[in-house]
Coordinates of C-alpha atoms in Angstrom, one line a residue:
M28 CA -51.3 2.2 5.3
S29 CA -51.4 -0.2 8.1
T30 CA -53.9 -2.3 6.2
I31 CA -51.4 -2.6 3.3
K32 CA -48.2 -3.3 5.3
T33 CA -49.6 -6.2 7.3
P34 CA -50.2 -8.5 4.3
R35 CA -46.7 -7.7 3.0
R36 CA -45.1 -8.6 6.3
I37 CA -47.1 -11.9 6.3
I38 CA -46.0 -12.8 2.7
F39 CA -42.4 -11.8 3.4
G40 CA -42.4 -14.0 6.5
L41 CA -43.8 -17.0 4.7
L42 CA -41.2 -16.6 1.9
S43 CA -38.4 -16.4 4.5
A44 CA -39.6 -19.5 6.3
G45 CA -39.8 -21.5 3.0
I46 CA -36.2 -20.5 2.0
M47 CA -34.9 -21.4 5.4
A48 CA -36.6 -24.8 5.3
L49 CA -35.1 -25.4 1.8
L50 CA -31.6 -24.5 3.1
L51 CA -32.0 -26.7 6.2
S52 CA -33.2 -29.7 4.1
C53 CA -30.0 -29.5 2.0
G54 CA -27.5 -28.8 4.9
G55 CA -25.7 -31.7 6.5
G56 CA -26.5 -34.2 3.8
G57 CA -23.8 -36.9 3.7
G58 CA -23.1 -38.5 0.4
S59 CA -25.7 -40.6 -1.2
G60 CA -27.3 -42.0 1.9
G61 CA -29.6 -40.2 4.3
G62 CA -28.4 -39.8 7.9
S63 CA -30.2 -40.0 11.2
I64 CA -27.9 -38.8 14.0
A65 CA -26.2 -35.4 14.0
G66 CA -22.5 -35.3 14.4
L67 CA -21.7 -38.7 12.9
G68 CA -19.4 -39.0 10.0
V69 CA -20.1 -41.1 6.9
G70 CA -19.3 -44.8 6.7
T71 CA -17.9 -46.5 3.7
G72 CA -20.8 -48.8 3.3
S73 CA -19.1 -51.4 5.4
T74 CA -20.7 -51.8 8.8
S75 CA -17.6 -53.1 10.7
P76 CA -16.2 -51.3 12.5
P77 CA -18.6 -48.4 13.7
A78 CA -18.9 -45.2 11.7
A79 CA -16.5 -42.3 12.5
T80 CA -17.5 -39.5 14.7
G81 CA -17.0 -35.9 13.6
A82 CA -14.8 -33.9 15.9
A83 CA -16.2 -30.5 15.0
G84 CA -19.5 -31.1 13.0
T85 CA -22.5 -30.6 15.2
A86 CA -25.4 -31.0 12.9
G87 CA -24.1 -33.2 10.1
T88 CA -26.0 -36.5 9.5
A89 CA -24.5 -39.8 8.7
G90 CA -24.6 -41.4 5.2
T91 CA -23.3 -44.6 3.7
D92 CA -21.2 -43.3 0.9
P93 CA -17.5 -42.6 1.6
T94 CA -17.9 -38.9 0.6
G95 CA -20.3 -36.3 1.4
T96 CA -21.0 -32.6 1.2
G97 CA -22.9 -30.4 3.6
T98 CA -24.1 -26.9 2.9
G99 CA -24.2 -24.3 5.7
T100 CA -26.8 -21.6 6.0
G101 CA -24.2 -19.0 4.8
T102 CA -22.2 -19.1 1.6
G103 CA -19.6 -21.7 2.6
T104 CA -19.9 -25.4 2.1
G105 CA -18.3 -28.2 4.1
T106 CA -17.0 -31.4 2.5
G107 CA -15.2 -34.4 3.9
T108 CA -14.2 -37.9 3.0
G109 CA -13.5 -40.9 5.1
T110 CA -13.9 -44.6 5.6
A111 CA -15.5 -46.5 8.4
S112 CA -12.5 -48.7 8.8
A113 CA -10.1 -45.8 9.2
G114 CA -12.6 -43.5 10.8
S115 CA -10.8 -40.4 9.7
G116 CA -11.3 -37.5 7.4
T117 CA -11.0 -33.7 7.4
G118 CA -14.0 -31.5 6.7
G119 CA -13.9 -28.3 4.7
T120 CA -15.2 -25.0 5.9
G121 CA -18.7 -23.9 6.6
S122 CA -20.1 -20.4 7.2
T123 CA -22.5 -19.8 10.0
G124 CA -24.5 -22.9 9.3
A125 CA -23.8 -26.4 10.6
A126 CA -22.3 -28.4 7.8
G127 CA -22.2 -32.2 7.7
G128 CA -19.4 -34.2 6.1
S129 CA -18.3 -37.8 6.0
S130 CA -16.1 -37.4 9.0
G131 CA -17.5 -34.3 10.5
T132 CA -17.2 -30.7 9.2
G133 CA -16.8 -27.4 10.9
A134 CA -19.5 -25.3 12.3
T135 CA -19.8 -21.5 12.4
G136 CA -17.3 -20.9 9.7
A137 CA -14.6 -23.1 11.4
T138 CA -12.4 -25.6 9.6
G139 CA -13.8 -29.1 9.7
G140 CA -12.3 -31.4 12.4
T141 CA -10.8 -34.8 11.8
G142 CA -13.1 -37.7 12.5
S143 CA -12.2 -40.4 14.9
D144 CA -13.1 -44.1 14.9
A145 CA -15.9 -44.7 17.3
G146 CA -15.0 -48.3 18.0
A147 CA -11.6 -49.7 17.1
G148 CA -11.5 -53.3 16.0
S149 CA -9.0 -55.7 17.4
S150 CA -6.4 -57.8 15.7
T151 CA -6.5 -61.6 15.8
A152 CA -3.8 -64.3 16.1
G153 CA -1.7 -65.1 13.2
N154 CA -3.2 -68.6 13.2
S155 CA -6.7 -67.2 13.0
N156 CA -7.5 -68.3 16.6
T157 CA -8.8 -65.9 19.2
D158 CA -10.1 -66.1 22.7
G159 CA -11.7 -62.7 22.6
S160 CA -8.8 -61.0 24.3
G161 CA -8.5 -58.7 21.3
V162 CA -4.9 -59.4 20.4
G163 CA -2.9 -62.1 18.6
S164 CA 0.5 -63.1 17.4
G165 CA 2.1 -59.8 16.6
G166 CA 0.1 -58.2 19.4
T167 CA 0.4 -58.5 23.2
G168 CA -2.6 -60.6 24.2
V169 CA -3.0 -64.3 24.8
T170 CA -4.4 -65.8 21.7
A171 CA -2.1 -68.3 20.0
D172 CA -3.0 -72.0 20.6
A173 CA -0.1 -73.4 22.6
A174 CA 1.4 -76.4 24.3
G175 CA 4.1 -76.2 26.9
I176 CA 6.1 -79.3 27.9
G177 CA 8.8 -79.2 30.5
A178 CA 9.2 -79.0 34.3
A179 CA 7.2 -76.7 36.6
D180 CA 9.6 -74.1 37.9
G181 CA 7.1 -72.1 39.8
L182 CA 3.7 -72.0 41.4
G183 CA 1.1 -69.3 41.4
S184 CA -0.6 -70.1 39.0
V185 CA 1.9 -72.4 37.2
I186 CA 5.2 -71.3 35.8
L187 CA 6.5 -73.7 33.1
N188 CA 9.8 -73.1 31.4
G189 CA 9.8 -69.6 32.8
L190 CA 6.4 -68.7 31.4
R191 CA 3.6 -68.0 33.9
Y192 CA 0.2 -69.6 32.9
D193 CA -3.0 -68.4 34.5
T194 CA -4.7 -71.6 35.7
D195 CA -7.9 -70.2 37.2
S196 CA -10.0 -72.1 34.6
A197 CA -7.7 -75.0 34.0
T198 CA -8.4 -78.7 34.7
F199 CA -5.6 -80.6 36.4
T200 CA -4.8 -84.3 35.9
I201 CA -2.0 -85.4 38.2
E202 CA -0.7 -88.9 38.5
D203 CA 1.9 -90.3 41.0
A204 CA 1.4 -87.3 43.4
T205 CA -1.4 -85.5 45.1
E206 CA -0.7 -82.1 43.6
L207 CA 1.6 -80.4 41.1
Q208 CA 4.9 -79.3 42.8
I209 CA 8.1 -77.6 41.7
G210 CA 10.2 -79.7 39.4
M211 CA 7.5 -82.1 38.2
S212 CA 7.3 -82.7 34.5
A213 CA 4.1 -81.4 33.0
R214 CA 2.2 -80.5 29.8
I215 CA 0.1 -77.4 29.6
A216 CA -2.4 -76.8 26.9
G217 CA -3.9 -73.3 26.4
K218 CA -2.9 -70.1 24.8
V219 CA 0.1 -67.7 24.9
D220 CA 0.9 -64.3 23.6
A221 CA 3.2 -64.0 20.6
N222 CA 6.3 -63.1 22.6
F223 CA 5.9 -65.9 25.1
T224 CA 5.5 -63.7 28.2
S225 CA 2.2 -64.9 29.5
G226 CA -0.3 -67.7 29.0
I227 CA -3.7 -69.0 29.9
A228 CA -3.9 -72.7 30.7
N229 CA -6.9 -74.9 29.8
Q230 CA -5.4 -78.2 30.9
V231 CA -2.4 -79.2 33.1
V232 CA -1.2 -82.8 33.0
S233 CA 1.6 -84.3 35.0
A234 CA 3.0 -87.7 35.8
A235 CA 6.3 -89.2 37.0
E236 CA 8.7 -90.8 34.5
L237 CA 10.5 -93.4 36.6
R238 CA 9.8 -95.4 39.7
G239 CA 11.9 -98.4 40.6
A240 CA 15.1 -99.7 42.3
V241 CA 18.3 -97.7 42.0
S242 CA 21.6 -99.0 40.8
N243 CA 25.0 -97.8 39.5
I244 CA 25.2 -94.6 41.5
D245 CA 28.0 -92.3 40.4
L246 CA 28.3 -89.4 42.8
A247 CA 31.1 -87.7 40.9
G248 CA 29.3 -87.9 37.6
G249 CA 25.9 -87.1 39.0
T250 CA 24.3 -90.2 37.5
F251 CA 22.5 -93.4 38.4
V252 CA 20.3 -96.1 36.8
V253 CA 16.6 -97.0 37.4
M254 CA 15.5 -100.2 35.7
G255 CA 17.8 -99.8 32.8
I256 CA 17.2 -96.1 32.3
G257 CA 20.2 -93.8 32.9
V258 CA 19.4 -90.7 35.0
S259 CA 21.5 -87.6 35.3
V260 CA 21.0 -84.7 37.8
D261 CA 22.0 -81.0 37.5
S262 CA 21.8 -77.8 39.5
A263 CA 18.1 -77.5 38.8
T264 CA 17.1 -80.9 40.0
V265 CA 14.6 -80.6 42.9
W266 CA 15.2 -82.9 45.8
A267 CA 11.8 -83.5 47.4
D268 CA 12.9 -85.3 50.5
A269 CA 16.7 -85.5 50.4
N270 CA 19.8 -83.3 50.3
G271 CA 21.2 -84.7 47.1
L272 CA 22.5 -87.7 45.3
S273 CA 24.5 -88.7 48.4
D274 CA 21.2 -89.6 50.1
V275 CA 20.2 -92.1 47.4
R276 CA 20.8 -95.7 48.3
A277 CA 21.4 -98.6 45.9
G278 CA 18.5 -101.0 45.8
S279 CA 16.0 -98.5 47.2
V280 CA 12.9 -97.6 45.2
I281 CA 12.8 -93.9 44.2
Q282 CA 10.6 -91.8 42.0
V283 CA 11.9 -89.5 39.3
W284 CA 10.3 -86.8 37.2
G285 CA 12.4 -85.8 34.2
L286 CA 12.9 -85.0 30.6
P287 CA 13.9 -87.7 28.0
G288 CA 17.2 -87.1 26.2
A289 CA 19.0 -89.6 24.1
P290 CA 17.4 -93.1 24.0
G291 CA 17.7 -94.7 27.4
M292 CA 18.6 -91.4 29.2
L293 CA 16.6 -89.0 31.4
R294 CA 17.5 -85.7 32.9
A295 CA 16.0 -85.6 36.4
T296 CA 13.9 -82.5 37.3
R297 CA 12.6 -83.8 40.6
I298 CA 13.5 -86.8 42.8
Q299 CA 11.7 -88.4 45.6
V300 CA 13.8 -91.0 47.5
A301 CA 10.9 -92.4 49.6
P302 CA 7.8 -92.3 47.4
A303 CA 4.4 -93.4 48.6
L304 CA 3.9 -95.6 45.5
T305 CA 6.2 -98.5 44.6
D306 CA 4.6 -99.9 41.4
P307 CA 7.2 -99.9 38.7
L308 CA 7.1 -97.1 36.1
T309 CA 9.5 -96.3 33.2
T310 CA 9.6 -93.8 30.4
G311 CA 11.6 -93.4 27.2
A312 CA 11.8 -93.7 23.5
V313 CA 10.8 -97.1 22.1
Q314 CA 13.6 -99.2 20.7
N315 CA 13.8 -102.6 19.1
L316 CA 10.0 -102.8 18.7
D317 CA 8.9 -106.4 18.1
K318 CA 5.2 -106.4 17.2
A319 CA 5.2 -110.1 16.7
H320 CA 6.2 -110.9 20.2
K321 CA 4.8 -107.6 21.6
T322 CA 7.9 -106.3 23.2
F323 CA 10.1 -103.2 23.0
M324 CA 13.0 -101.8 24.9
L325 CA 13.4 -98.7 27.0
G326 CA 17.1 -98.3 27.6
Q327 CA 18.3 -101.6 28.8
L328 CA 14.9 -102.8 30.0
T329 CA 12.6 -105.0 27.9
V330 CA 8.9 -104.2 28.1
D331 CA 6.4 -106.9 27.4
Y332 CA 3.1 -105.3 26.4
G333 CA 1.2 -108.4 25.5
T334 CA -1.5 -107.9 28.1
A335 CA -1.2 -104.1 28.6
A336 CA -3.9 -101.6 28.2
F337 CA -3.1 -98.5 26.0
T338 CA -4.0 -95.0 26.9
G339 CA -3.1 -91.8 25.1
L340 CA -2.1 -93.8 22.0
D341 CA -3.2 -96.9 20.1
E342 CA -1.2 -100.1 20.0
S343 CA -1.0 -99.7 16.3
S344 CA 0.8 -96.3 16.8
L345 CA 3.7 -97.9 18.6
A346 CA 6.9 -97.3 16.6
N347 CA 10.6 -96.9 17.3
G348 CA 11.4 -93.5 18.6
V349 CA 7.9 -92.8 20.1
V350 CA 8.2 -91.8 23.8
V351 CA 6.0 -93.8 26.1
R352 CA 5.4 -94.5 29.8
A353 CA 5.1 -98.2 30.7
R354 CA 3.6 -99.2 34.1
G355 CA 3.5 -102.5 35.8
T356 CA 2.5 -104.0 39.2
A357 CA 5.6 -106.1 39.9
A358 CA 9.3 -105.4 39.6
P359 CA 11.0 -106.5 36.4
V360 CA 12.2 -110.1 36.4
G361 CA 15.3 -111.0 34.3
G362 CA 15.3 -107.5 32.9
V363 CA 11.7 -107.8 31.6
L364 CA 8.9 -105.6 32.8
S365 CA 5.4 -107.0 32.3
A366 CA 3.5 -103.9 31.5
T367 CA -0.1 -103.5 32.6
R368 CA -0.5 -100.1 30.9
V369 CA 1.3 -98.3 28.2
Q370 CA 0.7 -94.5 27.9
G371 CA 1.6 -92.0 25.3
W372 CA 3.9 -89.4 26.8
Y373 CA 3.1 -85.7 26.6
A374 CA 1.9 -85.0 23.0
I375 CA 3.8 -82.4 21.1
P376 CA 1.7 -80.6 18.5
T377 CA 2.8 -80.5 14.8
S378 CA 0.1 -78.2 13.2
N379 CA 1.4 -75.1 11.6
G380 CA 1.1 -71.9 13.7
V381 CA 0.8 -73.6 17.0
A382 CA 2.9 -72.0 19.7
V383 CA 5.1 -74.6 21.5
Q384 CA 7.3 -74.4 24.5
L385 CA 9.8 -77.2 25.1
A386 CA 12.4 -77.9 27.8
G387 CA 14.8 -80.7 27.3
V388 CA 18.2 -82.0 26.3
I389 CA 19.5 -81.4 22.8
T390 CA 20.0 -84.5 20.7
D391 CA 21.0 -85.0 17.0
F392 CA 22.8 -81.6 16.9
A393 CA 24.0 -80.6 13.4
S394 CA 23.9 -76.9 13.7
R395 CA 22.0 -74.1 15.3
G396 CA 19.4 -74.5 12.6
S397 CA 19.1 -78.3 13.0
F398 CA 18.8 -80.3 16.2
R399 CA 16.1 -82.0 18.3
V400 CA 14.5 -81.4 21.7
L401 CA 12.3 -84.1 23.1
G402 CA 12.5 -85.7 19.6
T403 CA 11.1 -82.6 17.9
P404 CA 13.1 -81.0 15.0
V405 CA 14.2 -77.5 16.0
D406 CA 15.4 -74.5 13.9
A407 CA 17.0 -71.8 16.2
T408 CA 18.8 -69.9 13.4
N409 CA 17.1 -66.6 14.2
A410 CA 16.4 -67.2 17.9
Q411 CA 17.1 -64.8 20.7
I412 CA 19.6 -66.7 22.9
A413 CA 20.0 -66.2 26.6
G414 CA 21.7 -68.0 29.5
G415 CA 24.9 -68.7 27.7
N416 CA 26.9 -68.5 24.5
A417 CA 25.3 -69.8 21.3
N418 CA 28.6 -71.6 20.6
S419 CA 27.9 -73.9 23.6
L420 CA 24.9 -75.4 22.0
G421 CA 25.3 -79.1 21.3
N422 CA 24.2 -82.6 22.3
G423 CA 23.5 -82.9 26.0
V424 CA 22.9 -79.2 26.6
K425 CA 19.6 -78.6 28.4
V426 CA 17.6 -75.8 26.8
E427 CA 14.2 -74.2 26.8
V428 CA 12.8 -73.2 23.4
D429 CA 9.8 -71.1 22.5
G430 CA 8.5 -70.9 19.0
F431 CA 5.9 -71.8 16.4
M432 CA 5.5 -75.0 14.4
S433 CA 6.0 -74.8 10.7
G434 CA 6.2 -77.9 8.5
G435 CA 6.8 -80.2 11.5
V436 CA 9.7 -78.0 12.7
L437 CA 9.7 -75.8 15.7
V438 CA 11.0 -72.4 14.5
V439 CA 12.3 -70.8 17.7
K440 CA 11.9 -67.2 18.7
K441 CA 13.6 -67.6 22.1
L442 CA 16.1 -70.1 23.4
R443 CA 17.5 -70.2 27.0
I444 CA 20.5 -72.3 27.8
R445 CA 19.9 -74.0 31.2
N446 CA 22.8 -76.4 31.6
V447 CA 25.9 -77.2 29.7
P448 CA 27.6 -80.5 30.7
G449 CA 30.7 -79.8 32.7
T450 CA 29.9 -76.1 33.1
G451 CA 26.5 -76.1 34.8
G452 CA 23.9 -73.4 34.4
P453 CA 21.4 -71.1 36.1
A454 CA 18.5 -72.5 38.1
S455 CA 15.5 -70.4 39.2
F456 CA 12.3 -71.3 41.0
T457 CA 9.4 -69.0 41.9
V458 CA 6.4 -69.2 44.1
I459 CA 3.7 -66.4 44.2
G460 CA 1.0 -66.2 46.8
A461 CA 0.1 -65.6 50.5
I462 CA 2.4 -66.6 53.3
G463 CA 1.1 -69.5 55.5
G464 CA 2.6 -71.5 58.3
F465 CA 5.0 -68.8 59.3
T466 CA 7.7 -69.7 61.8
P467 CA 10.0 -66.9 62.9
P468 CA 12.3 -65.7 61.8
A469 CA 12.0 -66.6 58.1
S470 CA 10.4 -70.0 57.5
F471 CA 7.0 -70.2 55.9
R472 CA 5.0 -71.8 53.0
V473 CA 3.6 -70.3 49.8
R474 CA 1.1 -72.5 48.0
G475 CA 2.2 -75.4 50.1
Q476 CA 5.9 -75.0 49.1
P477 CA 8.2 -74.7 52.2
V478 CA 10.5 -71.6 52.0
D479 CA 13.6 -70.7 53.9
A480 CA 14.2 -66.9 53.5
S481 CA 16.8 -66.6 56.2
T482 CA 19.4 -65.4 53.7
A483 CA 17.1 -63.7 51.2
V484 CA 17.2 -60.1 50.0
F485 CA 13.8 -58.4 50.7
E486 CA 12.1 -55.8 48.5
N487 CA 9.2 -53.6 49.5
G488 CA 9.7 -54.6 53.1
T489 CA 12.0 -56.4 55.5
Q490 CA 12.2 -59.7 57.2
S491 CA 10.3 -58.3 60.1
D492 CA 7.3 -57.8 57.7
L493 CA 6.9 -61.6 57.2
Q494 CA 3.6 -62.7 58.6
N495 CA 0.7 -65.0 57.6
G496 CA -1.5 -63.6 54.9
R497 CA 1.1 -61.3 53.4
K498 CA 1.4 -61.7 49.6
V499 CA 4.9 -62.3 48.3
T500 CA 6.9 -63.4 45.3
V501 CA 9.7 -65.7 46.3
V502 CA 12.6 -66.6 43.9
G503 CA 15.2 -69.2 44.8
D504 CA 17.9 -71.1 43.1
R505 CA 17.5 -74.6 44.6
V506 CA 15.2 -76.9 46.5
V507 CA 16.9 -79.0 49.1
D508 CA 15.0 -81.6 51.2
G509 CA 11.8 -80.1 49.9
V510 CA 12.6 -76.5 51.0
L511 CA 13.0 -73.6 48.5
I512 CA 16.1 -71.6 49.5
A513 CA 15.0 -68.0 48.8
Q514 CA 17.3 -65.5 47.2
H515 CA 14.7 -62.7 46.9
V516 CA 11.4 -62.1 48.6
T517 CA 9.2 -59.3 47.2
F518 CA 6.2 -58.1 49.1
S519 CA 3.1 -57.2 47.0
P520 CA 1.5 -53.8 47.7

């Protein structure tokens, strides 16, 4: 009997092995494509993004069709559907075998788990530009091509119009000064996030707007004249080496950074009463252009550009209303400046979808949906307005506007009222960095900016914690005689 039972056992074993092999060859098959790695769900045929991973399947194999069926070693079958882009799907039930499905199926009779995307893609900016940060307009990253034009109201990196730009990789081009300082006009090119909360600068450009002899000082009105250009000051004007307008003397040469308003007018953002340079400089919108005689007017000053070099614009691009800087080597004679160089002022982009930040004085006001800032048409119909009442908007009001260009119009998302004539407005300056040059009890420098913190409120520490090397954020409301008067000092952890 033993000689008969042995062959039967061998035959039975061979049949069992064959059946098992057949079942295993069918189990875990995903859709129409053959898979290679257990546990991966089935893609849609698109290879971007990665295939989904089954949450419960342990022996399923990936395929390329959106659907798939896996058969277990028992009586149950597992099925699942999914797409690579969504990376999701629910498997059916398997018995004791490991069933494969498009997004993973259950094992040992369990209900199939839901697949998950193995590598989520990232959105891009609304204008199809991306810097690889993985987000765009509508997201929270820094991706929209941008230009900001205004006055620097903070250092560390650079804060322009309230928005902090990372300048680690930026190139700086500074004229009329050795370095960028609070209150200087500037143009920053780079990228910002869609909500204008952070930016990355590629290029920072700054130059003064006026340099020349002062006349017609009006202390009560807060105005004076430099070579035919009317200049006004407000609570946010930075005084680099003076206590205020009372320190300005008629006939003396001063240097002014500012923002052009109506033709022939400039709102001063920084004033230096004893500049190192004395060569005349003036800025404004071109008026009364006479191409035959090669002259134009900036305010009450006539500019003769017959022998001038042009940078930043071509001579053929000169037109009434275009804002330019005109430089010379000698003071005007008889109200005429012989220009040696004519420069284009900070260029304002017009391409659709470009993010633009502007600080300036409103002109040509017709309604909230129709006015100009720095000569650029603005629509603030749906803007979030801060710093004052929307009803106060009008000509002469200084504002900061953030938005996106559309058809040559800046469609504003955020508008901040900075100064209303006769009413005033908030001013705020910020420096971020390590303390240096500390002199007890509360005088020091941050990024070269002198700070007086004797009346400041301290956070995360006290005045006794001030010392060289400590990192702080300093916020103040005015700069007098070059010193930032701190309101708040916050120590970094």
